Short mmCIF file of C-alpha atoms in Angstrom, two decimals:
data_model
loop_
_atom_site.label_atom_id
_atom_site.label_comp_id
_atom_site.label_asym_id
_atom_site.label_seq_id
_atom_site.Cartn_x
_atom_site.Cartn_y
_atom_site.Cartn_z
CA UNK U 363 -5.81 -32.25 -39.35
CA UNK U 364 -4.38 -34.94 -37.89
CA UNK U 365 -3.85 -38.60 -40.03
CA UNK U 366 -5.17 -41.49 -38.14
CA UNK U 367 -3.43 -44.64 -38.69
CA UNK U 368 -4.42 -48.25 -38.22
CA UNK U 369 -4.19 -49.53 -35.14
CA UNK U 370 -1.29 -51.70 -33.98
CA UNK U 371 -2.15 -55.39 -32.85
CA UNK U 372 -2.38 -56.49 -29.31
CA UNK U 373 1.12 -57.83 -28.90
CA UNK U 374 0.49 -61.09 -26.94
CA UNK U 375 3.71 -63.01 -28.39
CA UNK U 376 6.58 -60.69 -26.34
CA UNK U 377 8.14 -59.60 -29.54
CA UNK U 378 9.57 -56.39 -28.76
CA UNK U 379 7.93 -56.21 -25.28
CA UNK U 380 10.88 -55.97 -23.92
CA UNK U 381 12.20 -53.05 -26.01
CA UNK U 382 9.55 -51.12 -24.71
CA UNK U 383 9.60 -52.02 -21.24
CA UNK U 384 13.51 -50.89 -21.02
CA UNK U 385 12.95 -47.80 -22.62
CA UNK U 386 13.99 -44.97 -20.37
CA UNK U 387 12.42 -41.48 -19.88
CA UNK U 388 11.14 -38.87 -17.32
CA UNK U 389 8.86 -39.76 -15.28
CA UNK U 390 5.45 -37.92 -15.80
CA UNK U 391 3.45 -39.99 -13.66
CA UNK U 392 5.20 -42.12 -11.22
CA UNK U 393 4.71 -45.76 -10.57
CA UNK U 394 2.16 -45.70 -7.83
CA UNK U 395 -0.01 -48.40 -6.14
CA UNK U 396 -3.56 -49.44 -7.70
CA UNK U 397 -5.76 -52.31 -8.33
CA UNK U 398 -3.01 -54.18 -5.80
CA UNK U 399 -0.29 -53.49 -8.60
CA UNK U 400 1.93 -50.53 -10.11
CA UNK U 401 1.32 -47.94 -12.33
CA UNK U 402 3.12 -45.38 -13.73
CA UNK U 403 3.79 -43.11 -16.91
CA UNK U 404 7.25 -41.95 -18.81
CA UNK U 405 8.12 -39.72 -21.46
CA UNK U 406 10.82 -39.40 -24.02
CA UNK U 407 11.39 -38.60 -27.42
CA UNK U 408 12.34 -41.13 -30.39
CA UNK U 409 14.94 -40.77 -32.81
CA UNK U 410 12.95 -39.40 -35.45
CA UNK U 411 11.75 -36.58 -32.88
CA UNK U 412 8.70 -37.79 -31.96
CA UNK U 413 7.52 -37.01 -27.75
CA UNK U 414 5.90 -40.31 -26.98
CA UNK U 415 4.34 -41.85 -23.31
CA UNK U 416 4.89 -45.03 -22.38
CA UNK U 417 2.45 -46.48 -19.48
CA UNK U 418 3.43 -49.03 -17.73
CA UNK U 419 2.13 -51.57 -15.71
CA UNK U 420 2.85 -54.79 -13.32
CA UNK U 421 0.48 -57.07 -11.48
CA UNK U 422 -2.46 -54.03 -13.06
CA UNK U 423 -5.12 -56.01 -13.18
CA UNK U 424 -9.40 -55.69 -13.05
CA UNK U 425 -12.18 -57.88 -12.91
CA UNK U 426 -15.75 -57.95 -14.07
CA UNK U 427 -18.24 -60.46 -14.97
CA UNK U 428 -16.65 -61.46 -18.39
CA UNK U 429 -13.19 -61.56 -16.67
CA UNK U 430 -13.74 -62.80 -13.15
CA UNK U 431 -10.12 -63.72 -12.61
CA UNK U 432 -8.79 -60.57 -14.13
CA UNK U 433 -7.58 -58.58 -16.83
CA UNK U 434 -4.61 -56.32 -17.37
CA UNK U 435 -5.95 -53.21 -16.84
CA UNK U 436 -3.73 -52.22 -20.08
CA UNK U 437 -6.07 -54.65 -22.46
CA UNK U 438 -9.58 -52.58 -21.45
CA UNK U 439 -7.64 -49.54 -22.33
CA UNK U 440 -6.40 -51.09 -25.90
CA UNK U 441 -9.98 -51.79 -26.52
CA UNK U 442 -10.89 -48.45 -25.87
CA UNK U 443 -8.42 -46.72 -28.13
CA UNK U 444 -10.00 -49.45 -30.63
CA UNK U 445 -13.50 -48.29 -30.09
CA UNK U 446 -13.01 -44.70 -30.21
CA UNK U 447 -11.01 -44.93 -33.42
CA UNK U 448 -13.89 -47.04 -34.66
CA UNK U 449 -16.49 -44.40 -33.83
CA UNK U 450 -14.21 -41.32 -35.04
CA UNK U 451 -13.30 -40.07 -31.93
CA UNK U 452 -9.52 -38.35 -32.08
CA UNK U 453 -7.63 -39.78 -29.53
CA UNK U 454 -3.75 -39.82 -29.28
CA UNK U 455 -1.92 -41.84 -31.55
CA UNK U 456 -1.59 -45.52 -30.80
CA UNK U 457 1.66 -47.06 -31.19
CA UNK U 458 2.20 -50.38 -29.10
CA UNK U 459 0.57 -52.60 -26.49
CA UNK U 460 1.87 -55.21 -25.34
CA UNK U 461 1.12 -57.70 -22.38
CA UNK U 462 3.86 -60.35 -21.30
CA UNK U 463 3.04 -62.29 -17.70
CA UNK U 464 1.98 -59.63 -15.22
CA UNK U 465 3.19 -57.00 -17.19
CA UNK U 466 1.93 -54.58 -19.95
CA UNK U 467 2.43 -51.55 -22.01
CA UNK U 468 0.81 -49.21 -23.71
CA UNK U 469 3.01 -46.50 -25.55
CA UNK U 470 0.90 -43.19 -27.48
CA UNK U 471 2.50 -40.34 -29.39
CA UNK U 472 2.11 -37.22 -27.83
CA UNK U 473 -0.64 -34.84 -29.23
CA UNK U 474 1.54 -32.42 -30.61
CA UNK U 475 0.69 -28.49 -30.17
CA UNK U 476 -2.67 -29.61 -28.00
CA UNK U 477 -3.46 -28.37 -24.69
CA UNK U 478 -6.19 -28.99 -22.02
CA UNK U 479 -9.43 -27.08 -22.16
CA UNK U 480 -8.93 -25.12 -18.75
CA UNK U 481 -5.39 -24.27 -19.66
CA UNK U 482 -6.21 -22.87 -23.25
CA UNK U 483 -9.25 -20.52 -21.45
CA UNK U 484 -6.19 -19.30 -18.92
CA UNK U 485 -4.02 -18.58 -21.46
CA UNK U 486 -6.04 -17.28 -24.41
CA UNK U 487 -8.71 -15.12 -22.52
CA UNK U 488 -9.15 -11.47 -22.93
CA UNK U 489 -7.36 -12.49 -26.84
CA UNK U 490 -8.75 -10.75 -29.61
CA UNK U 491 -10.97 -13.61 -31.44
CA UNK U 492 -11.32 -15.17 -27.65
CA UNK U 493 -14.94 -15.42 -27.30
CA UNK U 494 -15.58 -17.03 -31.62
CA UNK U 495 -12.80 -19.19 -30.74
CA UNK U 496 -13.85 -20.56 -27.54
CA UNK U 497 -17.68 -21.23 -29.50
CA UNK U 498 -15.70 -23.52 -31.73
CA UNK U 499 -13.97 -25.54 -29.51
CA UNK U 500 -16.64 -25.84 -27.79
CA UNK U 501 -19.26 -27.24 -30.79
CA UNK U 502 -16.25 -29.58 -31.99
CA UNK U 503 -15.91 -30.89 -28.01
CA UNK U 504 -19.78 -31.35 -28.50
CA UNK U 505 -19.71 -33.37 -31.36
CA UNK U 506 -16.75 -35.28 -30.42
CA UNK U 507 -18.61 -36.53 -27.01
CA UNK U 508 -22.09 -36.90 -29.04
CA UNK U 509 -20.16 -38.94 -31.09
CA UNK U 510 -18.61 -41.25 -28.06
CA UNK U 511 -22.14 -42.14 -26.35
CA UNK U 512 -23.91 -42.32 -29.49
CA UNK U 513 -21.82 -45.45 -29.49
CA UNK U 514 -23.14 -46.23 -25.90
CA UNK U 515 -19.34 -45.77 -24.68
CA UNK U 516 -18.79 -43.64 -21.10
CA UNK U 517 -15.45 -42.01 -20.51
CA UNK U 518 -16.46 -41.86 -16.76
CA UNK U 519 -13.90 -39.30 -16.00
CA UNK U 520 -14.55 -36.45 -18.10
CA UNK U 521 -12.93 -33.44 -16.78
CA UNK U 522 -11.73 -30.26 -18.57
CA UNK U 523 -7.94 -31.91 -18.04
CA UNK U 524 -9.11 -34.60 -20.57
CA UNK U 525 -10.53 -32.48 -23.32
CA UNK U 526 -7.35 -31.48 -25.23
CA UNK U 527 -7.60 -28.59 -28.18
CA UNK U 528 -5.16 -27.00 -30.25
CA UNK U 529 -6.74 -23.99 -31.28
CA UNK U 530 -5.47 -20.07 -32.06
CA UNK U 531 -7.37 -17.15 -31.21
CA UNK U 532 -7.44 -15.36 -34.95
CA UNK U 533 -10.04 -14.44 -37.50
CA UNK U 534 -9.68 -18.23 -38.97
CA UNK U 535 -9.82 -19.52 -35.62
CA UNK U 536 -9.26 -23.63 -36.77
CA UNK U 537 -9.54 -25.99 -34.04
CA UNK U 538 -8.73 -29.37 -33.27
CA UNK U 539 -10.45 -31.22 -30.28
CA UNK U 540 -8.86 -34.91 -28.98
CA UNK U 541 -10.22 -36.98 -25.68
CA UNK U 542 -7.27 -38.64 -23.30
CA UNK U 543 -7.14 -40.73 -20.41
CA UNK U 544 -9.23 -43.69 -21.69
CA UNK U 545 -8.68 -46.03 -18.96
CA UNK U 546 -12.40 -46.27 -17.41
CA UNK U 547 -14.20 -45.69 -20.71
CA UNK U 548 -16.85 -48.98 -20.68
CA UNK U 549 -20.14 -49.89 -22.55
CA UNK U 550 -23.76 -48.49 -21.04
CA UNK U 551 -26.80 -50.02 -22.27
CA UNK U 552 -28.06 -46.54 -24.00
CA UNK U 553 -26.35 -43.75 -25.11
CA UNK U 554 -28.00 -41.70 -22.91
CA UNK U 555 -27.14 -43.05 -19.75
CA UNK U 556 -23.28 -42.87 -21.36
CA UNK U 557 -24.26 -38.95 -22.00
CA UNK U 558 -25.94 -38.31 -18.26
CA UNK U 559 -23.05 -39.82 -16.50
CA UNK U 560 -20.11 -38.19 -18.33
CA UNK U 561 -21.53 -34.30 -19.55
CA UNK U 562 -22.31 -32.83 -15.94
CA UNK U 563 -18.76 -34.36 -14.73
CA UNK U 564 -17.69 -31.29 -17.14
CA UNK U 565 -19.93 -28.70 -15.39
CA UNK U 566 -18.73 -29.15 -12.06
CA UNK U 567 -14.45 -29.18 -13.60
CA UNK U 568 -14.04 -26.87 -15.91
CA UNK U 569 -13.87 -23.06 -16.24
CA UNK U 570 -16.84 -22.80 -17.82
CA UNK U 571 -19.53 -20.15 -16.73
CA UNK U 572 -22.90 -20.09 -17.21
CA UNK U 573 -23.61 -18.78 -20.43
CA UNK U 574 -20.69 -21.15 -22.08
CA UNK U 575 -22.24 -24.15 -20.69
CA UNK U 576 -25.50 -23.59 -21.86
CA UNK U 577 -23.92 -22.63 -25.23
CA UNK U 578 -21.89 -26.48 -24.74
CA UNK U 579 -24.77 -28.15 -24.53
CA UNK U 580 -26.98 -26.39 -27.05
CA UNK U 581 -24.24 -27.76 -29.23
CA UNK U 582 -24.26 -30.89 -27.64
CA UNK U 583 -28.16 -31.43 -27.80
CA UNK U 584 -27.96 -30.90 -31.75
CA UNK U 585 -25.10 -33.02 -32.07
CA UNK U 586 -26.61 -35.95 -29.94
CA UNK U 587 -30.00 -35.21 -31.84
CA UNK U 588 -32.19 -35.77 -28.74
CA UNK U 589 -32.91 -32.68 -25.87
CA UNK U 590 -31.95 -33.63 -22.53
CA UNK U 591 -32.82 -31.39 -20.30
CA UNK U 592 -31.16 -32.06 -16.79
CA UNK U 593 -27.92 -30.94 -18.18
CA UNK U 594 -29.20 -27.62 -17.80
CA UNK U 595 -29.20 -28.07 -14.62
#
């Protein structure tokens, strides 16, 4: 089980902003053009060992009704990581963010020994334990999401890429389930309308068949405590 730590602060003085930004790495995602700025993701390793990914971004910016002249992109995703943490949702450790000017930084420790959903079926089916295994990760999943949109929060990406487990196919079969990629996670006025928009995203990306969905949202359904039917659908 994994030990979550506070949260760092939202570094808005430039302390060690700079630090950060000059850290070098491989590039995981490269800087690309969005929101009329740059994006991109880099990893390397610290000197105690640890794999960390450091996101970077310049002129990154969005806009809504509460921030009509913009926002670094960076800050809605600190506020995420704040709100999922707040609600008991595992999410990679936070380390730093920082914003200085145009720029910002967000920098998590890797989630050590966890792989994506899809990836894990691949790899583990046909595994003796496979099928008990599989049930597990997928109530924990269940519960993890019921526990996101009982808060009225929507991922609004949710594909099997973003659920992450670490898991082994034996008779003990413990499992660990963690949510990444919390860049467009924002605030719906019910928890269901968080649930209807983000569960059938999984459906239509991931491995799952038929009878593994409906045993998903079984699970889901008695972790949310309320039936809802379309995602049967």
């Amino acid at each position: 089980m994994r030990i979550r730590m506070p949260l760092p602060k939202l570094d808005s003085t430039g302390q060690f902003f700079e630090q950060w930004w000059s850290t070098q790495g491989e590039w995981v995602e490269q800087p690309n053009q969005r929101r009329g700025g740059e994006s991109g993701v880099l990893r390397t390793t610290t000197e105690d060992g640890k794999v960390i990914y450091i996101k970077r971004q310049e002129n990154h910016i969005y806009r809504d009704i509460f921030h009509p002249f913009g926002q670094a992109t960076i800050i809605r995703e600190y506020k995420a990581y704040c709100a999922l943490t707040k609600a008991q949702v595992n999410v990679p450790t936070l380390i730093y963010c920082g914003v200085q000017n145009k720029k910002a930084i967000l920098v998590t420790e890797a989630l050590d020994g966890f792989i994506d959903l899809d990836s894990w079926m691949e790899q583990n089916q046909g595994q003796p334990f496979y099928a008990e295994t599989l049930n597990k990760i997928l109530t924990e999943t269940a519960t993890m999401l019921a526990k996101l949109h009982l808060n009225k929060l929507q991922h609004g990406s949710l594909y099997g890429k973003h659920l992450f487990v670490k898991a082994e196919t034996n008779e003990q079969s413990l499992v660990e389930v963690a949510l990444l990629d919390l860049e467009k996670i924002k605030k719906r006025n019910t928890a269901k309308e968080a649930a209807l928009h983000d569960i059938p995203k999984i459906k239509r990306h991931s491995l799952l068949n038929s009878e593994q969905w409906h045993f998903f949202v079984n699970a889901y359904e008695q972790a949310f405590g309320n039936k809802l039917p379309k995602l049967y659908q």
